[in-house]
Coordinates of C-alpha atoms and ligand atoms in Angstrom, one line a residue:
M1 CA 86.5 114.0 66.3
K2 CA 87.6 117.5 65.4
F3 CA 85.9 118.6 68.5
S4 CA 87.9 116.2 70.6
L5 CA 91.3 117.0 69.2
R6 CA 90.9 120.7 69.3
C7 CA 89.7 120.6 72.9
F8 CA 92.5 118.3 73.9
H9 CA 95.3 120.4 72.5
S10 CA 93.9 123.7 73.8
A11 CA 93.7 122.2 77.3
A12 CA 97.1 120.6 77.2
K13 CA 98.7 123.9 76.3
S14 CA 96.8 126.3 78.5
S15 CA 96.4 124.4 81.7
V16 CA 98.9 123.6 84.4
R17 CA 99.3 119.8 84.5
N18 CA 99.1 119.8 88.3
N19 CA 95.4 120.6 88.3
I20 CA 94.4 118.3 85.5
V21 CA 92.8 114.9 86.2
G22 CA 92.5 112.2 83.6
F23 CA 89.8 109.5 83.4
I24 CA 90.0 106.5 81.2
G25 CA 86.9 104.3 80.7
L26 CA 83.5 106.0 80.6
G27 CA 81.3 103.0 80.7
Q28 CA 78.4 102.4 83.2
M29 CA 80.5 103.0 86.2
G30 CA 83.2 105.3 84.8
H31 CA 80.6 107.8 83.3
A32 CA 78.8 108.2 86.6
M33 CA 82.1 108.5 88.6
A34 CA 83.6 111.0 86.3
T35 CA 80.4 113.0 86.3
N36 CA 80.5 113.3 90.1
W37 CA 84.2 114.2 89.9
V38 CA 83.6 117.0 87.5
K39 CA 80.6 118.3 89.4
K40 CA 82.4 118.4 92.7
R41 CA 85.6 119.8 91.4
V42 CA 83.8 122.6 89.5
T43 CA 81.7 123.5 92.6
D44 CA 84.9 123.5 94.8
N45 CA 86.7 125.7 92.2
L46 CA 84.0 128.3 92.4
H47 CA 85.4 129.1 95.9
S48 CA 89.1 129.1 94.9
N49 CA 91.3 130.7 92.3
E50 CA 92.6 127.3 91.1
K51 CA 91.8 126.4 87.6
S52 CA 91.3 122.7 87.0
G53 CA 90.6 120.6 84.0
F54 CA 89.8 117.1 82.9
V55 CA 91.1 114.9 80.1
V56 CA 89.0 111.8 79.2
Y57 CA 89.6 108.8 77.0
D58 CA 87.6 105.7 76.0
I59 CA 88.2 103.3 73.2
D60 CA 84.6 104.2 72.2
T61 CA 85.1 107.8 71.1
S62 CA 81.4 108.6 71.0
R63 CA 81.3 108.2 74.8
T64 CA 84.0 110.7 75.5
V65 CA 82.9 113.2 73.0
S66 CA 79.3 113.2 74.3
F67 CA 80.5 113.3 77.9
A68 CA 82.8 116.3 77.2
Q69 CA 80.1 118.1 75.1
S70 CA 77.3 117.7 77.6
L71 CA 79.3 118.5 80.8
N72 CA 81.2 121.5 79.2
E73 CA 77.7 122.9 78.4
V74 CA 76.3 122.3 81.8
Y75 CA 79.3 123.4 83.9
S76 CA 81.0 126.4 82.4
G77 CA 84.7 126.2 83.4
A78 CA 84.6 122.4 83.5
N79 CA 87.4 122.4 80.9
I80 CA 87.0 118.9 79.8
S81 CA 89.1 117.7 76.9
V82 CA 89.1 114.4 74.9
A83 CA 92.4 112.6 74.4
S84 CA 93.2 110.3 71.5
N85 CA 94.9 107.6 73.6
P86 CA 95.9 106.8 77.2
A87 CA 99.4 108.3 76.6
E88 CA 97.9 111.7 76.0
V89 CA 95.9 111.4 79.2
A90 CA 99.0 110.5 81.2
S91 CA 101.1 113.3 79.8
A92 CA 98.4 115.9 80.5
S93 CA 97.2 114.8 84.0
Q94 CA 98.6 114.7 87.5
I95 CA 96.0 112.1 88.4
V96 CA 95.0 109.3 86.1
L97 CA 92.0 107.1 87.0
T98 CA 91.2 104.0 85.0
M99 CA 87.8 102.2 85.1
L100 CA 87.9 99.4 82.6
P101 CA 86.3 96.0 82.1
S102 CA 89.2 93.7 83.3
S103 CA 92.8 92.6 83.1
P104 CA 93.4 92.7 79.2
H105 CA 92.0 96.2 79.0
V106 CA 94.1 97.5 81.9
K107 CA 97.2 95.9 80.4
E108 CA 96.4 97.6 77.0
A109 CA 95.8 101.0 78.7
Y110 CA 99.1 100.9 80.6
Y111 CA 101.5 98.9 78.4
G112 CA 100.1 99.6 74.9
N113 CA 102.1 101.5 72.3
Q114 CA 100.2 104.6 73.2
G115 CA 99.7 103.6 76.8
I116 CA 99.9 105.4 80.1
L117 CA 103.5 104.3 80.7
S118 CA 104.7 105.7 77.4
G119 CA 102.9 108.9 78.2
L120 CA 104.6 109.1 81.6
Q121 CA 108.0 108.5 80.0
T122 CA 107.7 111.8 78.1
L123 CA 107.5 113.8 81.3
S124 CA 110.2 115.4 83.5
N125 CA 111.3 113.5 86.6
E126 CA 109.5 115.9 88.8
A127 CA 106.2 115.6 86.8
I128 CA 106.6 111.8 86.9
R129 CA 107.1 111.9 90.7
N130 CA 104.0 114.1 91.1
T131 CA 101.7 111.6 89.2
L132 CA 99.2 109.3 91.0
C133 CA 97.6 106.5 89.0
I134 CA 94.4 105.0 90.4
D135 CA 92.9 101.8 88.9
S136 CA 89.3 101.1 90.0
T137 CA 88.9 98.1 87.6
T138 CA 88.1 94.7 89.1
L139 CA 90.9 92.6 87.6
D140 CA 93.4 89.9 88.4
V141 CA 95.4 90.8 91.6
N142 CA 98.7 89.7 90.0
V143 CA 98.2 91.8 86.9
A144 CA 97.3 94.8 89.1
R145 CA 100.5 94.3 91.2
D146 CA 102.6 94.0 88.0
V147 CA 101.2 97.2 86.6
A148 CA 101.7 99.1 89.9
R149 CA 105.3 97.8 90.0
S150 CA 105.9 99.2 86.5
V151 CA 104.4 102.6 87.4
K152 CA 106.4 102.8 90.6
H153 CA 109.5 101.8 88.8
L154 CA 109.2 104.9 86.6
G155 CA 108.8 107.0 89.8
S156 CA 105.0 107.7 90.0
S157 CA 102.6 106.4 92.6
M158 CA 99.8 103.9 92.1
V159 CA 96.9 102.4 94.1
D160 CA 94.4 99.7 93.2
A161 CA 91.0 101.0 94.3
P162 CA 88.1 98.7 93.1
V163 CA 84.7 99.7 94.1
S164 CA 81.6 98.3 95.8
G165 CA 78.2 99.9 95.4
G166 CA 77.3 99.3 91.8
V167 CA 75.9 101.8 89.2
A168 CA 73.5 103.2 91.8
G169 CA 76.3 104.0 94.2
A170 CA 78.4 105.4 91.4
K171 CA 75.6 107.8 90.4
A172 CA 74.9 108.8 94.0
G173 CA 78.6 109.3 94.8
T174 CA 78.3 106.7 97.7
L175 CA 80.7 104.0 96.4
S176 CA 83.1 102.2 98.8
F177 CA 86.7 102.2 97.5
L178 CA 88.9 99.3 98.6
V179 CA 92.4 100.7 98.4
G180 CA 95.7 98.8 98.0
G181 CA 99.0 100.7 98.2
T182 CA 101.2 102.2 100.8
F183 CA 99.6 104.3 103.6
E184 CA 101.1 107.4 102.0
E185 CA 99.5 106.5 98.6
Y186 CA 96.2 105.8 100.4
T187 CA 96.4 109.3 102.0
Q188 CA 97.2 110.9 98.7
A189 CA 94.3 109.1 96.9
S190 CA 91.6 109.5 99.6
P191 CA 90.5 113.1 98.9
I192 CA 90.2 112.3 95.2
L193 CA 88.2 109.1 95.9
A194 CA 86.0 111.0 98.3
L195 CA 84.7 113.0 95.3
M196 CA 83.1 109.8 94.1
G197 CA 82.5 107.7 97.2
S198 CA 81.6 107.8 100.9
R199 CA 83.8 105.0 102.3
I200 CA 87.5 104.8 101.5
I201 CA 89.1 101.7 103.1
H202 CA 92.8 101.0 103.2
C203 CA 93.1 97.2 102.8
G204 CA 96.9 96.9 102.7
D205 CA 99.7 97.0 100.2
S206 CA 99.4 96.9 96.4
G207 CA 96.8 94.4 95.3
A208 CA 95.1 94.3 98.7
G209 CA 92.1 96.3 97.5
L210 CA 91.5 93.9 94.7
A211 CA 92.0 90.9 97.0
A212 CA 89.3 92.2 99.3
K213 CA 87.0 93.0 96.4
I214 CA 87.4 89.5 94.9
C215 CA 86.7 87.8 98.2
N216 CA 83.6 89.9 98.8
N217 CA 82.3 89.1 95.3
L218 CA 83.0 85.4 95.9
V219 CA 80.7 85.5 98.9
L220 CA 78.1 87.5 96.9
G221 CA 78.1 85.3 93.9
V222 CA 77.6 82.1 95.9
Q223 CA 74.9 83.7 98.0
Q224 CA 72.9 84.9 95.0
V225 CA 72.8 81.4 93.6
V226 CA 71.6 79.8 96.9
V227 CA 69.1 82.6 97.6
G228 CA 67.7 81.8 94.1
E229 CA 67.6 78.1 95.0
A230 CA 65.8 78.7 98.3
M231 CA 63.2 81.1 96.8
L232 CA 62.4 78.6 94.0
L233 CA 62.2 75.6 96.4
G234 CA 60.0 77.6 98.9
Q235 CA 57.5 78.5 96.2
R236 CA 57.3 74.9 95.0
L237 CA 56.5 74.0 98.6
G238 CA 53.6 76.5 98.5
L239 CA 55.2 79.4 100.3
D240 CA 54.4 83.0 99.4
P241 CA 57.7 84.7 98.2
A242 CA 57.1 87.7 100.5
V243 CA 56.5 85.5 103.5
L244 CA 59.6 83.4 102.7
A245 CA 61.8 86.4 102.1
G246 CA 60.5 88.0 105.3
V247 CA 61.5 84.8 107.3
I248 CA 65.0 84.5 105.7
N249 CA 65.7 88.2 106.1
S250 CA 64.9 88.2 109.8
S251 CA 66.6 84.8 110.4
T252 CA 70.1 83.3 110.0
G253 CA 69.8 83.1 106.3
G254 CA 69.5 86.9 105.9
C255 CA 72.0 88.5 103.5
W256 CA 72.2 91.3 100.9
A257 CA 71.3 88.9 98.1
S258 CA 68.0 88.2 99.8
S259 CA 67.1 91.4 101.6
V260 CA 68.1 93.9 98.9
N261 CA 68.6 91.9 95.7
N262 CA 66.0 89.3 96.2
P263 CA 65.4 87.7 92.7
V264 CA 61.6 87.1 93.0
R265 CA 59.0 89.8 92.1
G266 CA 56.9 90.8 95.0
A267 CA 59.2 89.3 97.6
L268 CA 60.3 92.7 99.0
P269 CA 57.2 94.8 99.2
G270 CA 57.9 98.5 98.9
K271 CA 61.4 97.9 97.5
A272 CA 62.6 97.9 93.9
P273 CA 65.3 95.2 93.3
P274 CA 66.3 94.6 89.6
C275 CA 63.8 91.7 89.3
E276 CA 61.0 94.3 89.5
R277 CA 62.2 95.7 86.2
D278 CA 63.0 92.5 84.4
Y279 CA 66.5 92.4 86.0
E280 CA 67.6 95.6 84.3
G281 CA 69.9 98.2 85.8
G282 CA 72.1 96.0 88.2
F283 CA 75.4 94.2 88.1
L284 CA 75.6 92.1 84.9
T285 CA 75.7 88.3 85.1
S286 CA 78.7 88.4 82.7
L287 CA 80.6 90.7 85.2
M288 CA 79.8 88.4 88.1
L289 CA 81.1 85.4 86.0
K290 CA 84.3 87.4 85.4
D291 CA 84.7 88.0 89.2
M292 CA 84.0 84.4 90.0
K293 CA 86.7 83.4 87.5
L294 CA 89.1 85.9 89.1
A295 CA 88.5 84.2 92.5
I296 CA 88.9 80.7 91.1
E297 CA 92.2 81.6 89.3
I298 CA 93.7 83.3 92.4
G299 CA 92.4 80.3 94.4
K300 CA 94.4 78.0 92.1
S301 CA 97.6 80.1 92.3
T302 CA 97.4 80.3 96.1
G303 CA 96.4 76.6 96.6
T304 CA 93.1 77.6 98.2
S305 CA 90.2 75.2 98.0
L306 CA 87.0 76.9 96.8
P307 CA 84.4 74.2 96.3
L308 CA 81.3 76.5 96.5
G309 CA 83.0 79.2 94.4
R310 CA 83.7 76.6 91.7
S311 CA 80.1 75.4 91.8
A312 CA 78.8 79.0 91.5
E313 CA 81.2 79.7 88.7
T314 CA 79.9 76.7 86.8
V315 CA 76.3 78.0 87.2
Y316 CA 77.1 81.5 86.0
N317 CA 79.2 80.1 83.2
E318 CA 76.2 78.1 82.0
V319 CA 73.9 81.1 82.3
V320 CA 76.2 83.3 80.2
E321 CA 77.0 80.6 77.6
K322 CA 73.5 79.2 77.1
H323 CA 71.1 82.1 78.1
E324 CA 72.3 85.1 76.2
D325 CA 69.3 87.1 77.4
L326 CA 70.3 86.7 81.0
A327 CA 74.1 87.4 80.5
K328 CA 73.4 91.2 80.2
K329 CA 70.8 91.3 83.0
D330 CA 71.5 91.7 86.7
F331 CA 73.1 88.5 88.1
S332 CA 70.1 87.8 90.4
S333 CA 68.5 86.6 87.1
V334 CA 70.4 83.4 87.9
Y335 CA 67.0 82.7 89.6
K336 CA 65.4 82.6 86.1
F337 CA 68.0 80.2 85.0
L338 CA 67.3 77.9 87.9
E339 CA 63.6 78.2 87.2
R340 CA 64.1 77.3 83.5
K341 CA 66.3 74.4 84.4
S342 CA 63.8 73.0 86.9
D343 CA 60.9 73.5 84.4
S344 CA 62.8 71.5 81.7
K345 CA 63.1 68.4 84.0
Ligands
NAD1 P1 81.5 98.9 81.1 O1 81.7 97.8 80.1 O2 80.2 99.6 81.1 O3 82.6 100.1 80.8 C1 83.9 99.8 80.4 C2 84.4 101.0 79.5 O4 85.7 100.8 79.2 C3 83.6 101.1 78.2 O5 83.2 102.4 78.0 C4 84.6 100.6 77.2 O6 84.4 101.3 75.9 C5 85.9 101.1 77.8 N1 87.1 100.4 77.3 C6 87.2 99.1 77.1 N2 88.5 98.8 76.7 C7 89.2 100.0 76.8 C8 90.5 100.4 76.5 N3 91.5 99.5 76.2 N4 90.8 101.7 76.6 C9 89.9 102.6 77.0 N5 88.6 102.3 77.2 C10 88.3 101.0 77.1 O7 81.9 98.3 82.5 P2 81.4 98.9 84.0 O8 80.1 98.3 84.4 O9 81.6 100.4 84.0 O10 82.5 98.2 84.9 C11 83.9 98.7 85.0 C12 84.6 97.9 86.1 O11 83.9 98.1 87.3 C13 84.6 96.4 85.9 O12 85.9 95.9 86.3 C14 83.5 95.9 86.8 O13 83.8 94.6 87.2 C15 83.6 96.9 87.9 N6 82.4 97.1 88.7 C16 81.2 97.2 88.0 C17 80.0 97.3 88.8 C18 78.7 97.5 88.0 O14 77.6 97.4 88.7 N7 78.6 97.7 86.7 C19 80.0 97.3 90.2 C20 81.3 97.2 90.8 C21 82.4 97.1 90.1

């Protein structure tokens, strides 16, 4: 803790706010994204006279302290400080990126007593105008729009920029960012997002990035269930999983859930989907359930009928509630759930 406060105060005093970027939420995705950000900024700065710095915050202090310690050691000049709350991040940084679990955490980070908004309020009008907030969390579209409205009301800019590509894409720096905001805000955010991703797509106004993300994950969540069903049924009809996957993937049933994330061991020879490592290292079932719930909720509020989405949500809900071991595995483990359910009949 001493380490973090000392570093934060020294950075806040000695660096120019314009070249400081803040990152809140160093979980599976955030840690990998922030690492790429630091690496690329430090490499770029070798060729310029600009001094940059980073301020990080996570509710779990051990994550930020170890992040700052290890990267400050590896990259001399990284200048990473640890803040004690989101307000400190906002008051020290020109760009503030949040990567949090969902809506309540984003509300807390922005509206909390020591939240981003209270940090922005301590700044001059010019500094407020120069601040860009980027939220990459997958959360409720309406909450994201409310937060962006509050930020813009103060005078700063904000985009929603949820990601597609998972932890592997975050580590490789190949994420797709789905951006919601004005075209000017998109243009402002693009070079920053390009430090962490390879596709930056402007989806429309505030909330549009999230709308696109939620619709995509609605498709994905449903497909992963039905691919599990088909792979299970096919094997019970005597088909070899590799033969069946080969047929589906070269036919009209082909989709990412089958051709990349196939849930059956040996179905994709030469590839390594999560099922080959006991469903570790992918997109958690609990996160997929959260995203299905987001789709169902926004479906309700817009009067959109989502019968398949509802069925898939019921399935993921049962997995998470009754199969604790699968809740924290890749969501393709829904196949194991279907297998268990079938075996118990
Ligand atoms: P995670 O749970 O690993 O990380 C979240 C981090 O936020 C944790 O370090 C936690 O301590 C921190 N946190 C929680 N509440 C906080 C608060 N109030 N203030 C500060 N920090 C707080 O989650 P993740 O897998 O990194 O996912 C982050 C977001 O990205 C989610 O919205 C998820 O849906 C989305 N996403 C995840 C993946 C994936 O494959 N994991 C893929 C695409 C999108």
